């Protein structure tokens, strides 16, 4: 549903889109033969504005596809309610480091001949209500399959990245039946579809799984399809569940971290769900100064990120110096955006997440006196926040206001707190590379993976996080960061967060810069070498796309040795 293709294209909202983009960037670098489909999102997600009290308002982000993409001549149609909607595609060429192209097709319904409503179906990412969403999912899933065919693509494997794309299975089944009614589909027909489909689920939060009422399904998809989907067990609690639909029609399914695989198996016990842990695209998220340092110290890192493991004996001063530059770049951006001049010597924490309540953005302010004491012991403390709330998420918006309120109530010369507007790609890169510690404290087990801590690790920045999502696999206490220990309440977990700051983070940062440099070095060596999308796309190739076939046969590495 979303892909972060490049910073100037507002075709993504957050983690899901950034991950999709990073995956495709690695596929392009490694020469993996994939093609991606998404919606055009002519009006983008939204630009966030915060007033002095932290009240969020949203502005549309119209953009011109022709500035980035070329229009394809092909046209396909999908049926939505009782209408026929025509779909076109814009092609974006995503080029890898050796010139391999991964085409991304952005589907668009803004065409003469479509009704005014239908022309807007590809306008807003996560806009509108569930009726709008189901109609968009028809364009994405069914339109995507038909467009692939109209473009002449020979597809071996369809990868549904999240349930948003699950309706592609219906288009495949219908094409299997030569356009006949779904009611005549046999088990063998369904098996044919299953052999071509794989699926990744992305969230353990039940509300994160798209669900639609029977009434909506009948009205928008049609009675015949709805009856078939019910028969196939794609309804749960009386609702059409897109995750169930995707699972029913996939030969392979996975969650996005070890723990998320477990949680997903509990949510859907009738299915075998594997896990492939997420990563980030190294060259996209490592800051300029750190990349330059790596090019000097381990020049092979670009070809094969496993060589980052060789950083175990890097001189501490090298990583400290590169990081100091990245921190300066971040602080310059903070100053230009807010006028607040932060001190590059002072311990700086980063917290940037979508403002969903389970992510507990205000946990650090549970005990303001204790936080103040920590700031004094540290010789100052700076905390940089950022994050958007979904326009319809009132509790999320209230959370941003609470953080902004806390920031002005408790902020002073020793404890500086700033909330930056409009968290997006560029700011994400500056923040994850420039802070000293990345903080993440969601309520367990709602974090499927999380990727911003991986971006930080790629830059040698340790995390201080709840043991959920990727951090269960990434945390080596005192070596790659620190765990906030599990408690029975928010209060208890806040105590653990403070304790770790007091006993581990602050003394090390304040008194032992050399040891801090070693911590940064092991963070980059151990976690950078693993939590990247080059490793991840190889795992998809081996486990999901081509099980039993050597990755080398799938032409993964050929181009990588072309130079
Ligand atoms: C990386 C990133 C995200 C996702 O972060 P998570 O830690 O996975 O929640 C969201 N938005 C932006 C702008 C990012 O760069």
PDB file of N, CA and C in Angstrom, residues 204 257-260 263 350-351 353 357-364 366 437-454 462-477 480-501 505 527 531:
ATOM      1  N   UNK A 204       1.240  -7.020  15.147  1.00  0.00           N
ATOM      2  CA  UNK A 204       0.489  -7.817  16.104  1.00  0.00           C
ATOM      3  C   UNK A 204      -0.678  -7.040  16.725  1.00  0.00           C
ATOM      4  N   UNK A 257       9.846 -10.393  12.662  1.00  0.00           N
ATOM      5  CA  UNK A 257      10.920 -10.615  13.638  1.00  0.00           C
ATOM      6  C   UNK A 257      10.585 -11.932  14.327  1.00  0.00           C
ATOM      7  N   UNK A 258      11.565 -12.513  14.997  1.00  0.00           N
ATOM      8  CA  UNK A 258      11.362 -13.815  15.645  1.00  0.00           C
ATOM      9  C   UNK A 258      10.123 -13.804  16.545  1.00  0.00           C
ATOM     10  N   UNK A 259      10.073 -12.805  17.424  1.00  0.00           N
ATOM     11  CA  UNK A 259       8.957 -12.706  18.370  1.00  0.00           C
ATOM     12  C   UNK A 259       7.634 -12.469  17.634  1.00  0.00           C
ATOM     13  N   UNK A 260       7.680 -11.670  16.577  1.00  0.00           N
ATOM     14  CA  UNK A 260       6.455 -11.386  15.831  1.00  0.00           C
ATOM     15  C   UNK A 260       5.930 -12.645  15.141  1.00  0.00           C
ATOM     16  N   UNK A 263       4.020 -14.393  17.927  1.00  0.00           N
ATOM     17  CA  UNK A 263       2.756 -13.711  18.216  1.00  0.00           C
ATOM     18  C   UNK A 263       1.754 -13.979  17.091  1.00  0.00           C
ATOM     19  N   UNK A 350      17.095  10.268  21.350  1.00  0.00           N
ATOM     20  CA  UNK A 350      16.131  10.442  20.257  1.00  0.00           C
ATOM     21  C   UNK A 350      14.943   9.523  20.456  1.00  0.00           C
ATOM     22  N   UNK A 351      13.775  10.062  20.163  1.00  0.00           N
ATOM     23  CA  UNK A 351      12.541   9.263  20.234  1.00  0.00           C
ATOM     24  C   UNK A 351      11.639   9.740  19.107  1.00  0.00           C
ATOM     25  N   UNK A 353       8.597   8.271  16.646  1.00  0.00           N
ATOM     26  CA  UNK A 353       7.703   7.175  16.308  1.00  0.00           C
ATOM     27  C   UNK A 353       6.395   7.766  15.872  1.00  0.00           C
ATOM     28  N   UNK A 357      -0.667   5.241  20.869  1.00  0.00           N
ATOM     29  CA  UNK A 357      -0.590   5.228  22.339  1.00  0.00           C
ATOM     30  C   UNK A 357       0.283   4.090  22.869  1.00  0.00           C
ATOM     31  N   UNK A 358       0.277   2.912  22.193  1.00  0.00           N
ATOM     32  CA  UNK A 358       1.062   1.805  22.733  1.00  0.00           C
ATOM     33  C   UNK A 358       2.564   2.084  22.702  1.00  0.00           C
ATOM     34  N   UNK A 359       2.965   3.093  21.955  1.00  0.00           N
ATOM     35  CA  UNK A 359       4.399   3.411  21.898  1.00  0.00           C
ATOM     36  C   UNK A 359       4.846   4.285  23.074  1.00  0.00           C
ATOM     37  N   UNK A 360       3.899   4.766  23.865  1.00  0.00           N
ATOM     38  CA  UNK A 360       4.167   5.424  25.154  1.00  0.00           C
ATOM     39  C   UNK A 360       5.231   6.534  25.079  1.00  0.00           C
ATOM     40  N   UNK A 361       4.959   7.517  24.238  1.00  0.00           N
ATOM     41  CA  UNK A 361       5.930   8.604  24.059  1.00  0.00           C
ATOM     42  C   UNK A 361       6.203   9.371  25.346  1.00  0.00           C
ATOM     43  N   UNK A 362       5.277   9.338  26.306  1.00  0.00           N
ATOM     44  CA  UNK A 362       5.462  10.150  27.517  1.00  0.00           C
ATOM     45  C   UNK A 362       6.092   9.371  28.674  1.00  0.00           C
ATOM     46  N   UNK A 363       6.506   8.140  28.406  1.00  0.00           N
ATOM     47  CA  UNK A 363       7.045   7.314  29.511  1.00  0.00           C
ATOM     48  C   UNK A 363       8.236   7.978  30.206  1.00  0.00           C
ATOM     49  N   UNK A 364       9.073   8.675  29.423  1.00  0.00           N
ATOM     50  CA  UNK A 364      10.255   9.329  30.008  1.00  0.00           C
ATOM     51  C   UNK A 364       9.873  10.389  31.052  1.00  0.00           C
ATOM     52  N   UNK A 366       7.417  10.105  33.250  1.00  0.00           N
ATOM     53  CA  UNK A 366       6.641   9.520  34.347  1.00  0.00           C
ATOM     54  C   UNK A 366       6.991  10.179  35.684  1.00  0.00           C
ATOM     55  N   UNK A 437      21.767   8.158  21.875  1.00  0.00           N
ATOM     56  CA  UNK A 437      21.058   6.929  22.255  1.00  0.00           C
ATOM     57  C   UNK A 437      19.665   6.980  21.653  1.00  0.00           C
ATOM     58  N   UNK A 438      19.254   5.864  21.057  1.00  0.00           N
ATOM     59  CA  UNK A 438      17.910   5.774  20.502  1.00  0.00           C
ATOM     60  C   UNK A 438      17.009   5.095  21.537  1.00  0.00           C
ATOM     61  N   UNK A 439      15.925   5.778  21.903  1.00  0.00           N
ATOM     62  CA  UNK A 439      15.035   5.244  22.936  1.00  0.00           C
ATOM     63  C   UNK A 439      13.750   4.736  22.292  1.00  0.00           C
ATOM     64  N   UNK A 440      13.318   3.561  22.728  1.00  0.00           N
ATOM     65  CA  UNK A 440      12.078   2.993  22.209  1.00  0.00           C
ATOM     66  C   UNK A 440      11.404   2.211  23.328  1.00  0.00           C
ATOM     67  N   UNK A 441      10.196   2.628  23.688  1.00  0.00           N
ATOM     68  CA  UNK A 441       9.561   1.951  24.827  1.00  0.00           C
ATOM     69  C   UNK A 441       8.098   1.603  24.608  1.00  0.00           C
ATOM     70  N   UNK A 442       7.815   0.819  23.565  1.00  0.00           N
ATOM     71  CA  UNK A 442       6.429   0.404  23.324  1.00  0.00           C
ATOM     72  C   UNK A 442       5.946  -0.562  24.403  1.00  0.00           C
ATOM     73  N   UNK A 443       4.648  -0.729  24.475  1.00  0.00           N
ATOM     74  CA  UNK A 443       4.066  -1.746  25.350  1.00  0.00           C
ATOM     75  C   UNK A 443       4.180  -3.088  24.633  1.00  0.00           C
ATOM     76  N   UNK A 444       4.719  -4.085  25.293  1.00  0.00           N
ATOM     77  CA  UNK A 444       4.859  -5.398  24.671  1.00  0.00           C
ATOM     78  C   UNK A 444       3.496  -6.057  24.524  1.00  0.00           C
ATOM     79  N   UNK A 445       3.280  -6.936  23.553  1.00  0.00           N
ATOM     80  CA  UNK A 445       4.159  -7.318  22.447  1.00  0.00           C
ATOM     81  C   UNK A 445       3.711  -6.652  21.147  1.00  0.00           C
ATOM     82  N   UNK A 446       3.404  -5.362  21.202  1.00  0.00           N
ATOM     83  CA  UNK A 446       2.767  -4.714  20.048  1.00  0.00           C
ATOM     84  C   UNK A 446       3.731  -4.240  18.975  1.00  0.00           C
ATOM     85  N   UNK A 447       5.021  -4.269  19.262  1.00  0.00           N
ATOM     86  CA  UNK A 447       5.989  -3.836  18.261  1.00  0.00           C
ATOM     87  C   UNK A 447       6.357  -5.051  17.413  1.00  0.00           C
ATOM     88  N   UNK A 448       5.917  -5.061  16.150  1.00  0.00           N
ATOM     89  CA  UNK A 448       6.221  -6.214  15.304  1.00  0.00           C
ATOM     90  C   UNK A 448       7.733  -6.338  15.140  1.00  0.00           C
ATOM     91  N   UNK A 449       8.357  -5.260  14.706  1.00  0.00           N
ATOM     92  CA  UNK A 449       9.806  -5.263  14.564  1.00  0.00           C
ATOM     93  C   UNK A 449      10.354  -3.931  15.053  1.00  0.00           C
ATOM     94  N   UNK A 450       9.959  -2.848  14.349  1.00  0.00           N
ATOM     95  CA  UNK A 450      10.601  -1.556  14.593  1.00  0.00           C
ATOM     96  C   UNK A 450      11.847  -1.524  13.735  1.00  0.00           C
ATOM     97  N   UNK A 451      12.103  -0.400  13.104  1.00  0.00           N
ATOM     98  CA  UNK A 451      13.286  -0.333  12.255  1.00  0.00           C
ATOM     99  C   UNK A 451      14.159   0.877  12.564  1.00  0.00           C
ATOM    100  N   UNK A 452      13.620   1.865  13.284  1.00  0.00           N
ATOM    101  CA  UNK A 452      14.441   3.059  13.471  1.00  0.00           C
ATOM    102  C   UNK A 452      15.654   2.763  14.365  1.00  0.00           C
ATOM    103  N   UNK A 453      15.498   1.841  15.325  1.00  0.00           N
ATOM    104  CA  UNK A 453      16.664   1.450  16.129  1.00  0.00           C
ATOM    105  C   UNK A 453      17.738   0.774  15.276  1.00  0.00           C
ATOM    106  N   UNK A 454      17.309   0.119  14.194  1.00  0.00           N
ATOM    107  CA  UNK A 454      18.288  -0.488  13.275  1.00  0.00           C
ATOM    108  C   UNK A 454      19.056   0.595  12.515  1.00  0.00           C
ATOM    109  N   UNK A 462      23.707   3.249  19.915  1.00  0.00           N
ATOM    110  CA  UNK A 462      23.071   2.184  20.701  1.00  0.00           C
ATOM    111  C   UNK A 462      21.612   2.517  21.022  1.00  0.00           C
ATOM    112  N   UNK A 463      20.832   1.476  21.313  1.00  0.00           N
ATOM    113  CA  UNK A 463      19.430   1.654  21.693  1.00  0.00           C
ATOM    114  C   UNK A 463      19.252   1.397  23.179  1.00  0.00           C
ATOM    115  N   UNK A 464      18.258   2.063  23.740  1.00  0.00           N
ATOM    116  CA  UNK A 464      17.788   1.775  25.097  1.00  0.00           C
ATOM    117  C   UNK A 464      16.316   1.463  24.915  1.00  0.00           C
ATOM    118  N   UNK A 465      15.975   0.175  24.946  1.00  0.00           N
ATOM    119  CA  UNK A 465      14.642  -0.201  24.464  1.00  0.00           C
ATOM    120  C   UNK A 465      14.020  -1.341  25.240  1.00  0.00           C
ATOM    121  N   UNK A 466      12.714  -1.399  25.102  1.00  0.00           N
ATOM    122  CA  UNK A 466      11.921  -2.527  25.594  1.00  0.00           C
ATOM    123  C   UNK A 466      12.302  -3.770  24.774  1.00  0.00           C
ATOM    124  N   UNK A 467      12.334  -4.913  25.434  1.00  0.00           N
ATOM    125  CA  UNK A 467      12.658  -6.156  24.711  1.00  0.00           C
ATOM    126  C   UNK A 467      11.430  -6.641  23.944  1.00  0.00           C
ATOM    127  N   UNK A 468      11.222  -6.016  22.813  1.00  0.00           N
ATOM    128  CA  UNK A 468      10.118  -6.383  21.936  1.00  0.00           C
ATOM    129  C   UNK A 468      10.618  -6.210  20.504  1.00  0.00           C
ATOM    130  N   UNK A 469       9.916  -6.827  19.546  1.00  0.00           N
ATOM    131  CA  UNK A 469      10.307  -6.665  18.151  1.00  0.00           C
ATOM    132  C   UNK A 469      11.758  -7.068  17.925  1.00  0.00           C
ATOM    133  N   UNK A 470      12.441  -6.325  17.081  1.00  0.00           N
ATOM    134  CA  UNK A 470      13.814  -6.674  16.685  1.00  0.00           C
ATOM    135  C   UNK A 470      14.785  -6.649  17.866  1.00  0.00           C
ATOM    136  N   UNK A 471      14.476  -5.855  18.888  1.00  0.00           N
ATOM    137  CA  UNK A 471      15.456  -5.650  19.957  1.00  0.00           C
ATOM    138  C   UNK A 471      15.718  -6.909  20.780  1.00  0.00           C
ATOM    139  N   UNK A 472      14.761  -7.845  20.764  1.00  0.00           N
ATOM    140  CA  UNK A 472      14.996  -9.131  21.434  1.00  0.00           C
ATOM    141  C   UNK A 472      16.211  -9.814  20.798  1.00  0.00           C
ATOM    142  N   UNK A 473      16.317  -9.659  19.484  1.00  0.00           N
ATOM    143  CA  UNK A 473      17.447 -10.272  18.771  1.00  0.00           C
ATOM    144  C   UNK A 473      18.684  -9.385  18.772  1.00  0.00           C
ATOM    145  N   UNK A 474      18.481  -8.066  18.893  1.00  0.00           N
ATOM    146  CA  UNK A 474      19.598  -7.139  18.700  1.00  0.00           C
ATOM    147  C   UNK A 474      20.297  -6.715  19.979  1.00  0.00           C
ATOM    148  N   UNK A 475      19.636  -6.891  21.118  1.00  0.00           N
ATOM    149  CA  UNK A 475      20.197  -6.345  22.361  1.00  0.00           C
ATOM    150  C   UNK A 475      21.240  -7.280  22.972  1.00  0.00           C
ATOM    151  N   UNK A 476      22.463  -6.795  23.090  1.00  0.00           N
ATOM    152  CA  UNK A 476      23.475  -7.457  23.935  1.00  0.00           C
ATOM    153  C   UNK A 476      23.816  -6.399  24.980  1.00  0.00           C
ATOM    154  N   UNK A 477      23.422  -6.653  26.188  1.00  0.00           N
ATOM    155  CA  UNK A 477      23.484  -5.637  27.239  1.00  0.00           C
ATOM    156  C   UNK A 477      24.895  -5.042  27.380  1.00  0.00           C
ATOM    157  N   UNK A 480      25.564  -3.542  22.628  1.00  0.00           N
ATOM    158  CA  UNK A 480      24.859  -2.879  21.529  1.00  0.00           C
ATOM    159  C   UNK A 480      23.818  -1.893  22.070  1.00  0.00           C
ATOM    160  N   UNK A 481      23.758  -1.761  23.384  1.00  0.00           N
ATOM    161  CA  UNK A 481      22.766  -0.887  24.014  1.00  0.00           C
ATOM    162  C   UNK A 481      22.292  -1.519  25.306  1.00  0.00           C
ATOM    163  N   UNK A 482      21.061  -1.219  25.687  1.00  0.00           N
ATOM    164  CA  UNK A 482      20.546  -1.688  26.972  1.00  0.00           C
ATOM    165  C   UNK A 482      19.069  -2.033  26.850  1.00  0.00           C
ATOM    166  N   UNK A 483      18.643  -3.004  27.669  1.00  0.00           N
ATOM    167  CA  UNK A 483      17.230  -3.371  27.693  1.00  0.00           C
ATOM    168  C   UNK A 483      16.528  -2.645  28.831  1.00  0.00           C
ATOM    169  N   UNK A 484      15.354  -2.117  28.532  1.00  0.00           N
ATOM    170  CA  UNK A 484      14.454  -1.668  29.595  1.00  0.00           C
ATOM    171  C   UNK A 484      13.749  -2.935  30.058  1.00  0.00           C
ATOM    172  N   UNK A 485      13.852  -3.251  31.348  1.00  0.00           N
ATOM    173  CA  UNK A 485      13.322  -4.546  31.780  1.00  0.00           C
ATOM    174  C   UNK A 485      11.793  -4.577  31.811  1.00  0.00           C
ATOM    175  N   UNK A 486      11.272  -5.779  31.560  1.00  0.00           N
ATOM    176  CA  UNK A 486       9.817  -5.951  31.577  1.00  0.00           C
ATOM    177  C   UNK A 486       9.274  -5.702  32.973  1.00  0.00           C
ATOM    178  N   UNK A 487       8.175  -4.969  33.047  1.00  0.00           N
ATOM    179  CA  UNK A 487       7.509  -4.764  34.332  1.00  0.00           C
ATOM    180  C   UNK A 487       6.049  -5.099  34.193  1.00  0.00           C
ATOM    181  N   UNK A 488       5.328  -5.011  35.315  1.00  0.00           N
ATOM    182  CA  UNK A 488       3.900  -5.312  35.274  1.00  0.00           C
ATOM    183  C   UNK A 488       3.063  -4.078  34.966  1.00  0.00           C
ATOM    184  N   UNK A 489       3.716  -2.921  34.885  1.00  0.00           N
ATOM    185  CA  UNK A 489       2.955  -1.690  34.630  1.00  0.00           C
ATOM    186  C   UNK A 489       3.858  -0.690  33.918  1.00  0.00           C
ATOM    187  N   UNK A 490       3.250   0.364  33.386  1.00  0.00           N
ATOM    188  CA  UNK A 490       4.011   1.446  32.770  1.00  0.00           C
ATOM    189  C   UNK A 490       4.984   2.016  33.796  1.00  0.00           C
ATOM    190  N   UNK A 491       4.475   2.181  35.023  1.00  0.00           N
ATOM    191  CA  UNK A 491       5.258   2.744  36.118  1.00  0.00           C
ATOM    192  C   UNK A 491       6.552   1.929  36.349  1.00  0.00           C
ATOM    193  N   UNK A 492       6.408   0.619  36.417  1.00  0.00           N
ATOM    194  CA  UNK A 492       7.584  -0.236  36.657  1.00  0.00           C
ATOM    195  C   UNK A 492       8.582  -0.155  35.512  1.00  0.00           C
ATOM    196  N   UNK A 493       8.054  -0.091  34.299  1.00  0.00           N
ATOM    197  CA  UNK A 493       8.970  -0.033  33.155  1.00  0.00           C
ATOM    198  C   UNK A 493       9.663   1.322  33.092  1.00  0.00           C
ATOM    199  N   UNK A 494       8.946   2.368  33.526  1.00  0.00           N
ATOM    200  CA  UNK A 494       9.584   3.690  33.603  1.00  0.00           C
ATOM    201  C   UNK A 494      10.737   3.649  34.627  1.00  0.00           C
ATOM    202  N   UNK A 495      10.526   2.959  35.738  1.00  0.00           N
ATOM    203  CA  UNK A 495      11.591   2.850  36.756  1.00  0.00           C
ATOM    204  C   UNK A 495      12.830   2.196  36.148  1.00  0.00           C
ATOM    205  N   UNK A 496      12.595   1.146  35.377  1.00  0.00           N
ATOM    206  CA  UNK A 496      13.729   0.455  34.752  1.00  0.00           C
ATOM    207  C   UNK A 496      14.448   1.367  33.753  1.00  0.00           C
ATOM    208  N   UNK A 497      13.654   2.145  33.006  1.00  0.00           N
ATOM    209  CA  UNK A 497      14.234   3.098  32.056  1.00  0.00           C
ATOM    210  C   UNK A 497      15.136   4.094  32.793  1.00  0.00           C
ATOM    211  N   UNK A 498      14.654   4.636  33.898  1.00  0.00           N
ATOM    212  CA  UNK A 498      15.461   5.576  34.690  1.00  0.00           C
ATOM    213  C   UNK A 498      16.714   4.905  35.251  1.00  0.00           C
ATOM    214  N   UNK A 499      16.519   3.685  35.776  1.00  0.00           N
ATOM    215  CA  UNK A 499      17.641   2.973  36.385  1.00  0.00           C
ATOM    216  C   UNK A 499      18.754   2.753  35.359  1.00  0.00           C
ATOM    217  N   UNK A 500      18.356   2.372  34.142  1.00  0.00           N
ATOM    218  CA  UNK A 500      19.383   2.139  33.115  1.00  0.00           C
ATOM    219  C   UNK A 500      20.097   3.441  32.762  1.00  0.00           C
ATOM    220  N   UNK A 501      19.355   4.521  32.702  1.00  0.00           N
ATOM    221  CA  UNK A 501      19.993   5.809  32.419  1.00  0.00           C
ATOM    222  C   UNK A 501      20.982   6.152  33.541  1.00  0.00           C
ATOM    223  N   UNK A 505      23.903   4.244  31.238  1.00  0.00           N
ATOM    224  CA  UNK A 505      24.099   5.170  30.119  1.00  0.00           C
ATOM    225  C   UNK A 505      24.884   6.409  30.553  1.00  0.00           C
ATOM    226  N   UNK A 527      25.269  -5.343  15.000  1.00  0.00           N
ATOM    227  CA  UNK A 527      23.898  -5.142  14.517  1.00  0.00           C
ATOM    228  C   UNK A 527      23.830  -4.597  13.096  1.00  0.00           C
ATOM    229  N   UNK A 531      21.183  -6.447  10.724  1.00  0.00           N
ATOM    230  CA  UNK A 531      19.838  -5.862  10.576  1.00  0.00           C
ATOM    231  C   UNK A 531      19.753  -4.945   9.357  1.00  0.00           C
TER     232      UNK A 531
END
